[in-house]
Coordinates of C-alpha atoms in Angstrom, one line a residue:
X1 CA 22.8 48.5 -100.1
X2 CA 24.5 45.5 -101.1
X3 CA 22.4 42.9 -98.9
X4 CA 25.1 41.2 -97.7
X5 CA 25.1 38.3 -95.8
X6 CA 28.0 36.0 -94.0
X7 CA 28.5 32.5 -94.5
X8 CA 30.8 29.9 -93.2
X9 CA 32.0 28.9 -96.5
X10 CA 32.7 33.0 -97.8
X11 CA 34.5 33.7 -94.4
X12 CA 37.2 30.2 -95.4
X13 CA 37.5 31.3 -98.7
X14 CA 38.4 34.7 -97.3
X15 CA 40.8 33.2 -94.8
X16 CA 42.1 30.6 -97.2
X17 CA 42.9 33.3 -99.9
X18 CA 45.9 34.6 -97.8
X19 CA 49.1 33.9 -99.8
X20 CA 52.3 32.3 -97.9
X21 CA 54.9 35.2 -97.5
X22 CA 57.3 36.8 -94.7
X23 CA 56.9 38.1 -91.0
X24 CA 56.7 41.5 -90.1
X25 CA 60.2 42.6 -88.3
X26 CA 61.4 46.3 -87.1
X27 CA 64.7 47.4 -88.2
X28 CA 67.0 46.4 -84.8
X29 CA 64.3 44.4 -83.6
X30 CA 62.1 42.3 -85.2
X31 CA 58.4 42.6 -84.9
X32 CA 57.4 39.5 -86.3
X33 CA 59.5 36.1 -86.1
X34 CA 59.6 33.7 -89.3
X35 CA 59.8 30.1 -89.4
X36 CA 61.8 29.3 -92.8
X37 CA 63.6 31.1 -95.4
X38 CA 60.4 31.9 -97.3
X39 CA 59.7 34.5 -93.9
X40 CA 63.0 36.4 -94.7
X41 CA 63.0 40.2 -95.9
X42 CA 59.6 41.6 -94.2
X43 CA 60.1 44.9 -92.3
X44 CA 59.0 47.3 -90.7
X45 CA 61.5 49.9 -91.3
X46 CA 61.9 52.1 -87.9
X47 CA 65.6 52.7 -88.8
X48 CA 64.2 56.4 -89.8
X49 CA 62.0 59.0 -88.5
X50 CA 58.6 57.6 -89.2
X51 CA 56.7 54.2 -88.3
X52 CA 54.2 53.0 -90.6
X53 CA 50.9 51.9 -88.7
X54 CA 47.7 50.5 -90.1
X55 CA 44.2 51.3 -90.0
X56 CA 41.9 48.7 -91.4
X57 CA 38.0 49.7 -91.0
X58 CA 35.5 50.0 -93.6
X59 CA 35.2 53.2 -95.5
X60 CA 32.4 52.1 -97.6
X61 CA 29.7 49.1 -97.4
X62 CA 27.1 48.8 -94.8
X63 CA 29.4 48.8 -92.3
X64 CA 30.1 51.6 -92.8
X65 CA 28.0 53.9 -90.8
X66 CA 29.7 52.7 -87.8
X67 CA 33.4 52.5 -89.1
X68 CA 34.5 55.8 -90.8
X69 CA 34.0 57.6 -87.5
X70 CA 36.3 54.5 -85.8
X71 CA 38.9 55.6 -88.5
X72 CA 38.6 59.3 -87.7
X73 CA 39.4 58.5 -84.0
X74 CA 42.4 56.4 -85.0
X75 CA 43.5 59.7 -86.9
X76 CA 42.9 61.8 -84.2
X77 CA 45.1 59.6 -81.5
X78 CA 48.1 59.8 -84.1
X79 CA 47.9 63.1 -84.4
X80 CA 47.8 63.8 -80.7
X81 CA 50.8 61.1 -80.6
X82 CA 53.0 63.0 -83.1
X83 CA 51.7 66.3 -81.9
X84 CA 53.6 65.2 -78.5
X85 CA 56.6 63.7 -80.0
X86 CA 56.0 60.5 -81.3
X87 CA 57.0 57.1 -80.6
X88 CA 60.1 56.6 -79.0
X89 CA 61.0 59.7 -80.7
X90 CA 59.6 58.6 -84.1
X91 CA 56.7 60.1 -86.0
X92 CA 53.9 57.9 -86.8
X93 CA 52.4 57.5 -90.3
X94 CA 49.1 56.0 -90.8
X95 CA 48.0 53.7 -93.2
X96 CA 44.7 53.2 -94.1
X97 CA 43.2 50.3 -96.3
X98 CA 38.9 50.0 -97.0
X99 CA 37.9 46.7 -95.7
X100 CA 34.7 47.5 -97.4
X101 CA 32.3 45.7 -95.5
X102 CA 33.5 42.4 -96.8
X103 CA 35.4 39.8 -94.7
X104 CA 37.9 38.3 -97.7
X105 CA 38.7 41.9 -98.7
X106 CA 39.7 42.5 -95.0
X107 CA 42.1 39.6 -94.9
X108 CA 43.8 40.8 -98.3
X109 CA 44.4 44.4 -97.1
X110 CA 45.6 42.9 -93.3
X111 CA 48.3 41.0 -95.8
X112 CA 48.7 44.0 -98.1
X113 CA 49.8 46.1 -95.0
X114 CA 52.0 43.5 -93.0
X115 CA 53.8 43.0 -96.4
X116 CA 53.6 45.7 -98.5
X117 CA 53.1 48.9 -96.0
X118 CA 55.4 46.8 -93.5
X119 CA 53.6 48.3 -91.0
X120 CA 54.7 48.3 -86.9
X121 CA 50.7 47.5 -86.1
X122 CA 47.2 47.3 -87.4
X123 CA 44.0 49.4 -85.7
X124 CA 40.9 48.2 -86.7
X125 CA 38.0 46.0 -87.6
X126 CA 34.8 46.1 -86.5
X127 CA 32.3 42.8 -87.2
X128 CA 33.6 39.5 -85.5
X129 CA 33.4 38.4 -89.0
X130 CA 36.1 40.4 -90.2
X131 CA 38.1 39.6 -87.4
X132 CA 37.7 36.1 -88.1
X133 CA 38.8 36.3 -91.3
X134 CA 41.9 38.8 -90.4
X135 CA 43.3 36.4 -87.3
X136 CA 44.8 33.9 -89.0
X137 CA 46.9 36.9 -91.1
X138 CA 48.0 38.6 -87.8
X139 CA 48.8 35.1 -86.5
X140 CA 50.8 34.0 -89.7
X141 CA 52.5 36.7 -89.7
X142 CA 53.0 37.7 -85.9
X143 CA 52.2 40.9 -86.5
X144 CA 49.6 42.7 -84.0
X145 CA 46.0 43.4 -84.7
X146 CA 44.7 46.1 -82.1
X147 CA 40.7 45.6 -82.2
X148 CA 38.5 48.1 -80.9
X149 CA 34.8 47.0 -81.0
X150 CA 32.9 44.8 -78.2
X151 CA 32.7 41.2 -78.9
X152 CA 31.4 37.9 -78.1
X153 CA 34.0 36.6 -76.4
X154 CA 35.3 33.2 -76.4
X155 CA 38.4 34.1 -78.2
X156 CA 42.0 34.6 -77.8
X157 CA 44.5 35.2 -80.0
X158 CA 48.6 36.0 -79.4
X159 CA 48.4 38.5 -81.5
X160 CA 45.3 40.2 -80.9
X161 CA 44.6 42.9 -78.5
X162 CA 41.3 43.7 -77.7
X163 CA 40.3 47.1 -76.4
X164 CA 36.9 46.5 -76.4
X165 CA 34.6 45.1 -73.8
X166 CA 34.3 41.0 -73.6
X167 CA 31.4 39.0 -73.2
X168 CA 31.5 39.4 -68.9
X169 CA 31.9 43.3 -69.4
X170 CA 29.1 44.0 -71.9
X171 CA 26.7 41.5 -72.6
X172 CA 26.4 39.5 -68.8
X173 CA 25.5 43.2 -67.0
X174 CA 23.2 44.2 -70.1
X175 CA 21.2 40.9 -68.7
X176 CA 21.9 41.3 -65.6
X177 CA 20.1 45.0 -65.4
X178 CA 16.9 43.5 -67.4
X179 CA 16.6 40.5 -64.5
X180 CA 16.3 43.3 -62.3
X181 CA 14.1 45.7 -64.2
X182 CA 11.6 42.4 -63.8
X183 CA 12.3 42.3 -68.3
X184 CA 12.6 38.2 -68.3
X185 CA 11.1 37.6 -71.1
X186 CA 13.6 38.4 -74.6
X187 CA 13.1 38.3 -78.2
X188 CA 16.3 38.0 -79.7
X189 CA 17.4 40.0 -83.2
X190 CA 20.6 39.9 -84.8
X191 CA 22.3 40.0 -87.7
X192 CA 23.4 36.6 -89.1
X193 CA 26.8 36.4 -89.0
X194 CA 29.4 34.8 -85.7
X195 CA 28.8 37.8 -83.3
X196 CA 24.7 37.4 -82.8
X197 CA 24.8 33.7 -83.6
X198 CA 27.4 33.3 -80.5
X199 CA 25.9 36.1 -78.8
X200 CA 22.7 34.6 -78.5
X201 CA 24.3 31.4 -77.5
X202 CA 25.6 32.7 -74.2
X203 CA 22.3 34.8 -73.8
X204 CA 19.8 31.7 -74.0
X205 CA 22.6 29.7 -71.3
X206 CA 22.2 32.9 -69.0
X207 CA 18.6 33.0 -69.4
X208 CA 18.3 29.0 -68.5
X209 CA 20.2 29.4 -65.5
X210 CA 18.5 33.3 -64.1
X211 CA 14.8 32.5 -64.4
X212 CA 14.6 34.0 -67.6
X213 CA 13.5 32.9 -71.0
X214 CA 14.1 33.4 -74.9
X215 CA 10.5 33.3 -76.8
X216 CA 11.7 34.4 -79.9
X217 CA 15.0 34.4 -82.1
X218 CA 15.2 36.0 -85.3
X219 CA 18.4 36.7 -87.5
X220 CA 18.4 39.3 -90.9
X221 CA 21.6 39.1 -93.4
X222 CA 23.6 41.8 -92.8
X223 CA 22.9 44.9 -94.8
X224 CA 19.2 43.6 -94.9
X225 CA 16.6 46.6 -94.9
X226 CA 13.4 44.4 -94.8
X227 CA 12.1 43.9 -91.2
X228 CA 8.5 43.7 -90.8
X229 CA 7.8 39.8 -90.4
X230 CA 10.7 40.1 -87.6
X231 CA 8.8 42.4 -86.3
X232 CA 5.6 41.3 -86.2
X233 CA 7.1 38.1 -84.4
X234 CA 8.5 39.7 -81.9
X235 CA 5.4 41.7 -81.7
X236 CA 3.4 38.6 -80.9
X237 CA 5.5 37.1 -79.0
X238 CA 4.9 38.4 -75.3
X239 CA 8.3 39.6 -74.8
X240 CA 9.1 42.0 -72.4
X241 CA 12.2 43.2 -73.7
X242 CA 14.2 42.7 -77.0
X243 CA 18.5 41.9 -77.2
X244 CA 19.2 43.9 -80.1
X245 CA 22.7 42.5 -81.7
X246 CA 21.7 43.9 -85.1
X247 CA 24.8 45.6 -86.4
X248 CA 25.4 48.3 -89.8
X249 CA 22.6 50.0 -91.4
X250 CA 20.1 47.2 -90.7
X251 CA 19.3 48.9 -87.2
X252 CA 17.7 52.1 -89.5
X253 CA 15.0 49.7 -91.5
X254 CA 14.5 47.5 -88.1
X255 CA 14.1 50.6 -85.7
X256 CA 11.6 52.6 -88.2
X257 CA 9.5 49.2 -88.9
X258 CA 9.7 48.7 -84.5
X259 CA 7.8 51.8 -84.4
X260 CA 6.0 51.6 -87.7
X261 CA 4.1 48.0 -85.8
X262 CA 3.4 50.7 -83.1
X263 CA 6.4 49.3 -80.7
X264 CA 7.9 51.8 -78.3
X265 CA 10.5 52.1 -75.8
X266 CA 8.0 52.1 -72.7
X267 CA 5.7 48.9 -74.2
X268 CA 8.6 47.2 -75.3
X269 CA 12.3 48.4 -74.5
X270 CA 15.2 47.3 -76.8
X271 CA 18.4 46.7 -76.1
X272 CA 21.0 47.2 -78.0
X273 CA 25.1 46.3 -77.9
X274 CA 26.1 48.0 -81.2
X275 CA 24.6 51.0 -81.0
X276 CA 26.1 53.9 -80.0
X277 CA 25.9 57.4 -80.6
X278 CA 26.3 57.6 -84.1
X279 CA 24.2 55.3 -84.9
X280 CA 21.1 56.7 -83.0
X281 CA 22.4 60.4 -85.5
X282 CA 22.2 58.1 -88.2
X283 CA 19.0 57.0 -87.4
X284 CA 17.5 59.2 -86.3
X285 CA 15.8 60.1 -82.5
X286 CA 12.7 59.7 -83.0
X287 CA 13.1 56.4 -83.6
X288 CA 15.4 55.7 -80.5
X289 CA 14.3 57.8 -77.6
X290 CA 13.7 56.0 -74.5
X291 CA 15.7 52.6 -75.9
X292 CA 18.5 51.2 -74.0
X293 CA 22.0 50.5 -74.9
X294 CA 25.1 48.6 -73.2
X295 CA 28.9 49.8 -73.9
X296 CA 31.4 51.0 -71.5
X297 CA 31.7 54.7 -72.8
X298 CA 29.5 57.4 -73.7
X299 CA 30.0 61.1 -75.0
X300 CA 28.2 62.3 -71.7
X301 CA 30.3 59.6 -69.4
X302 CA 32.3 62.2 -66.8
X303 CA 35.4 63.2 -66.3
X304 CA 38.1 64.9 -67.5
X305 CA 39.7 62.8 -70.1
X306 CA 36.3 62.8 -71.7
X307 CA 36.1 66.3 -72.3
X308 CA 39.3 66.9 -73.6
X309 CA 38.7 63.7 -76.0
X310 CA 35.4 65.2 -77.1
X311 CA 36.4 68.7 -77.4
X312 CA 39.5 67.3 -79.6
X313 CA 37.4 65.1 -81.9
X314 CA 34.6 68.0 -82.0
X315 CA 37.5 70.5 -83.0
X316 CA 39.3 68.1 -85.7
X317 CA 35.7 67.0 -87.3
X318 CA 33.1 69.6 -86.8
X319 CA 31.5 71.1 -84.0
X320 CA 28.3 68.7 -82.4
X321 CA 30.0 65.6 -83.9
X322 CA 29.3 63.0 -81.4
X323 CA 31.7 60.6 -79.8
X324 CA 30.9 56.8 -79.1
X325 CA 32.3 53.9 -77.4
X326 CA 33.7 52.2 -80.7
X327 CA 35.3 55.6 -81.5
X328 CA 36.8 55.9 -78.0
X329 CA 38.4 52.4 -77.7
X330 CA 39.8 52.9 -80.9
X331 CA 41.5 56.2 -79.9
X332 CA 42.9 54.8 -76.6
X333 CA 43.8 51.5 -78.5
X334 CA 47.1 53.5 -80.3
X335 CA 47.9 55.5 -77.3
X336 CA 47.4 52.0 -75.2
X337 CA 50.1 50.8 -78.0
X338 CA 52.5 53.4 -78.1
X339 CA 52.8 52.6 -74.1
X340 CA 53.7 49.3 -74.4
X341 CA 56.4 50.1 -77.1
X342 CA 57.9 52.8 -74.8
X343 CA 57.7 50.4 -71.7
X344 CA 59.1 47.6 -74.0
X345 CA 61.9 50.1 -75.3
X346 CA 61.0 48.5 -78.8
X347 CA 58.5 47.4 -81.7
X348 CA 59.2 44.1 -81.2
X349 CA 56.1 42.5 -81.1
X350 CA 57.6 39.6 -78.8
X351 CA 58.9 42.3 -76.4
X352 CA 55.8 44.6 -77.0
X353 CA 53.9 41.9 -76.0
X354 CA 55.6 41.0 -72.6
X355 CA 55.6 44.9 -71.5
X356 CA 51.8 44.9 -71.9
X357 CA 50.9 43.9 -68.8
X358 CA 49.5 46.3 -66.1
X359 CA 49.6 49.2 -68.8
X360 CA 47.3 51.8 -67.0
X361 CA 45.9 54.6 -69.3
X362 CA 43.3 57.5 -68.2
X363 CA 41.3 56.9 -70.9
X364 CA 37.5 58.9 -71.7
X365 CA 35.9 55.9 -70.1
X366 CA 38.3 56.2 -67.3
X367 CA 40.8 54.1 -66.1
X368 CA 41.7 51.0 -68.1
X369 CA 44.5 48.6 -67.7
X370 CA 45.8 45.9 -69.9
X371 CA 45.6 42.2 -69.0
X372 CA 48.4 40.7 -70.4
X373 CA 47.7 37.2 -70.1
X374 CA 44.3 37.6 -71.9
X375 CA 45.3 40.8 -73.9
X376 CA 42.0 42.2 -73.0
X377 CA 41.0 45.4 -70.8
X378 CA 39.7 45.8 -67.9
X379 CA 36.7 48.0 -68.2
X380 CA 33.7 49.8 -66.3
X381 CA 30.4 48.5 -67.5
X382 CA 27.7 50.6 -68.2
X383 CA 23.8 51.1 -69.3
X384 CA 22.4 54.0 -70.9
X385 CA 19.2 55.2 -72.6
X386 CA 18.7 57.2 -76.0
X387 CA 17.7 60.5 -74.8
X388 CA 15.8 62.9 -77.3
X389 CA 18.7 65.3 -78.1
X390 CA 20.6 62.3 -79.3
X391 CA 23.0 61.4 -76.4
X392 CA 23.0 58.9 -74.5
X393 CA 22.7 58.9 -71.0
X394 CA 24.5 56.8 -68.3
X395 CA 21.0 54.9 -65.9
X396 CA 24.0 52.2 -64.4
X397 CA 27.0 50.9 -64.1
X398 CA 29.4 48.5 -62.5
X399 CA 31.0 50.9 -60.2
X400 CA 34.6 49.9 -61.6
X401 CA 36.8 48.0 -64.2
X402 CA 35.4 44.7 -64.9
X403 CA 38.5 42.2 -64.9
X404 CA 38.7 41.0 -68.2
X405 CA 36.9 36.9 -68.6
X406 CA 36.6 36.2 -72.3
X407 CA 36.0 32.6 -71.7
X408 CA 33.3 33.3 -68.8
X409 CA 35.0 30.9 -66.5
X410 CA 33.6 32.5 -63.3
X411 CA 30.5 31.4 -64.5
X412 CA 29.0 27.9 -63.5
X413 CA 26.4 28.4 -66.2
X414 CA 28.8 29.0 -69.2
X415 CA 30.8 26.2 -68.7
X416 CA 29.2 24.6 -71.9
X417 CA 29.7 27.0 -74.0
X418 CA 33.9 27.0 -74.1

């Protein structure tokens, strides 16, 4: 493993590395909108049979245990797409670029695919890092980024939809269900990089304002594999509960050090917001059985959207493959798109854009529906603990979509943190 770690200064020069060069545009209608002659001659060819689309995820790196089954999702949902006739009567090609766990490679192939591939749209990203350092490519370019993965929130971009759950739909009911399990005491773990870092920040306001309070805060460079003074803080530090924002393969060395020190789910539970199913494969169960987790799907979530989604992924990847929330909002993220552009009657990101609103799909995790103004989702929270034959199973939930709140202005406490 590479040890990787994030730093203000890497994620600029990543940014800052994009060259100056043309907006995206459709053939009829453009997709993207330039400002001056240097903008001219971008498309995205539709004038055929085929579409280009991209699909920007890591394929190799640390990240990389969470991501390639995110890209096999993204397959999947074009297949079924083209399987049932396209998009507005156009095939869809995919793309795909390796973002390779490293945020100025991520920006390059975001510019390589608006430019080069000319693609209609980009699926994909996973660390708030690499969306960081993609934003202002989607944004110079006006070309739309489609990101699938939870998030801290406290973002908003015109060119960014996010399919996964904001702060208010993840993070505030994960805390919520620990005030009421009596678990008011956290240690904090994370990776060090803008997700934990702001994660934390809007965990230590909640805790200051719910009776509950942060005795210990500890952060590992992504990729890290060395976890036992972390450990053995939070281990001394009277916790009753940890808030696990550890992301990649750094959750295998910290989860087999947590029970190395003798830590278990039922002395002190973890929860985790980037673990999903697999992860806990990846793992291993022994390891995880009994912890928590907070997303807004699981592979055992009911229904019958869900078990045609898993049966489909099963069938196109092998046979007790499991399914996960990243995986699932990645999926309903291109069928999600290919609504909009049918609504829209066009790939034109403006028009695209203004269709979104109110777009309803019956999605695994069951209904969602597109906020336009915020170009979030609304979503179903929901808890779940690692069981020992690897799933993991649903213990609450919000009893309905979650209206999107990425700046957590219902909150009185948050109001700082904007």
């Amino acid at each position: 493993m590479s040890g990787l770690s994030i730093s203000r200064r890497g994620l600029l020069a990543g940014a800052s590395a994009i060259g100056a060069s043309a907006a995206l545009s459709a053939c009829g209608a453009r997709t993207g909108s330039g400002t001056s002659s240097d903008d001219a001659g971008v498309e995205a060819d539709t004038s055929g049979g085929t579409v280009r689309i991209g699909l920007l995820n890591s394929l190799s790196g640390t990240m990389a245990i969470s991501e390639v089954t995110v890209h096999n999702s993204l397959l999947l949902a074009v297949k079924e797409i083209n399987a049932s006739g396209g998009v507005l009567g156009k095939k869809l090609k995919a793309v795909s670029q390796d973002g390779a766990s490293d945020w100025p490679t991520f920006a390059e192939k975001a510019e390589s695919l608006i430019k080069e591939d000319k693609v209609a749209a980009t699926f994909g990203c996973w660390t708030s890092a690499s969306r960081k350092a993609v934003k202002p490519v989607f944004e110079k370019y006006r070309s739309p980024l489609f990101y699938p993965v939870q998030y801290e929130g406290l973002e908003q971009s015109p060119y960014i939809f996010y399919i996964g759950a904001t702060t208010n739909q993840q993070i505030v009911p994960a805390l919520d269900y620990l005030k009421k399990q009596g678990l008011t005491r956290l240690a904090l773990v994370g990776s060090d990089y803008v997700f934990p870092r702001t994660a934390n920040k809007i965990i230590k306001a909640y805790a200051k304002a719910n009776g509950m309070k942060v005795v210990t805060e500890d952060y590992a460079p992504l990729g890290s594999t060395e976890f036992s003074t972390i450990v053995n803080e939070v281990k001394g530090s009277g916790a009753d509960a940890v808030f696990n924002t550890l992301n990649g393969d750094s959750n295998v060395a910290f989860f087999k050090e947590y029970k190395s020190a003798g830590m278990t789910a039922k002395s002190m539970p973890v929860l985790s917001v980037s673990i999903a199913e697999e992860e806990v494969k990846s793992i291993g169960t022994q390891y995880l059985e009994g912890q928590l987790t907070a997303w807004n799907y699981y592979q055992t979530t009911p229904g019958a959207a869900n078990t045609a989604f898993v049966k489909a992924y099963q069938g196109e990847y092998g046979a007790g493959k499991p399914t996960s929330d990243p995986m699932e909002a990645a999926y309903i993220s291109v069928h999600l798109w290919k609504e909009m552009v049918e609504k829209a009657n066009s790939f034109d990101i403006a028009k695209v854009k203004a269709a979104s609103d109110g777009i309803t799909f019956d999605a695994p995790e069951g209904r969602v529906t597109v906020d336009g103004a915020s170009q979030h989702v609304h979503k179903t929270a929901r808890i779940g603990k690692v069981g020992a034959d690897g799933l993991i199973t649903e213990v609450w939930n919000s009893g309905g979509p979650i209206k999107p709140d990425p700046y957590l202005k219902g909150y009185d406490w948050a109001s700082s943190l904007s």
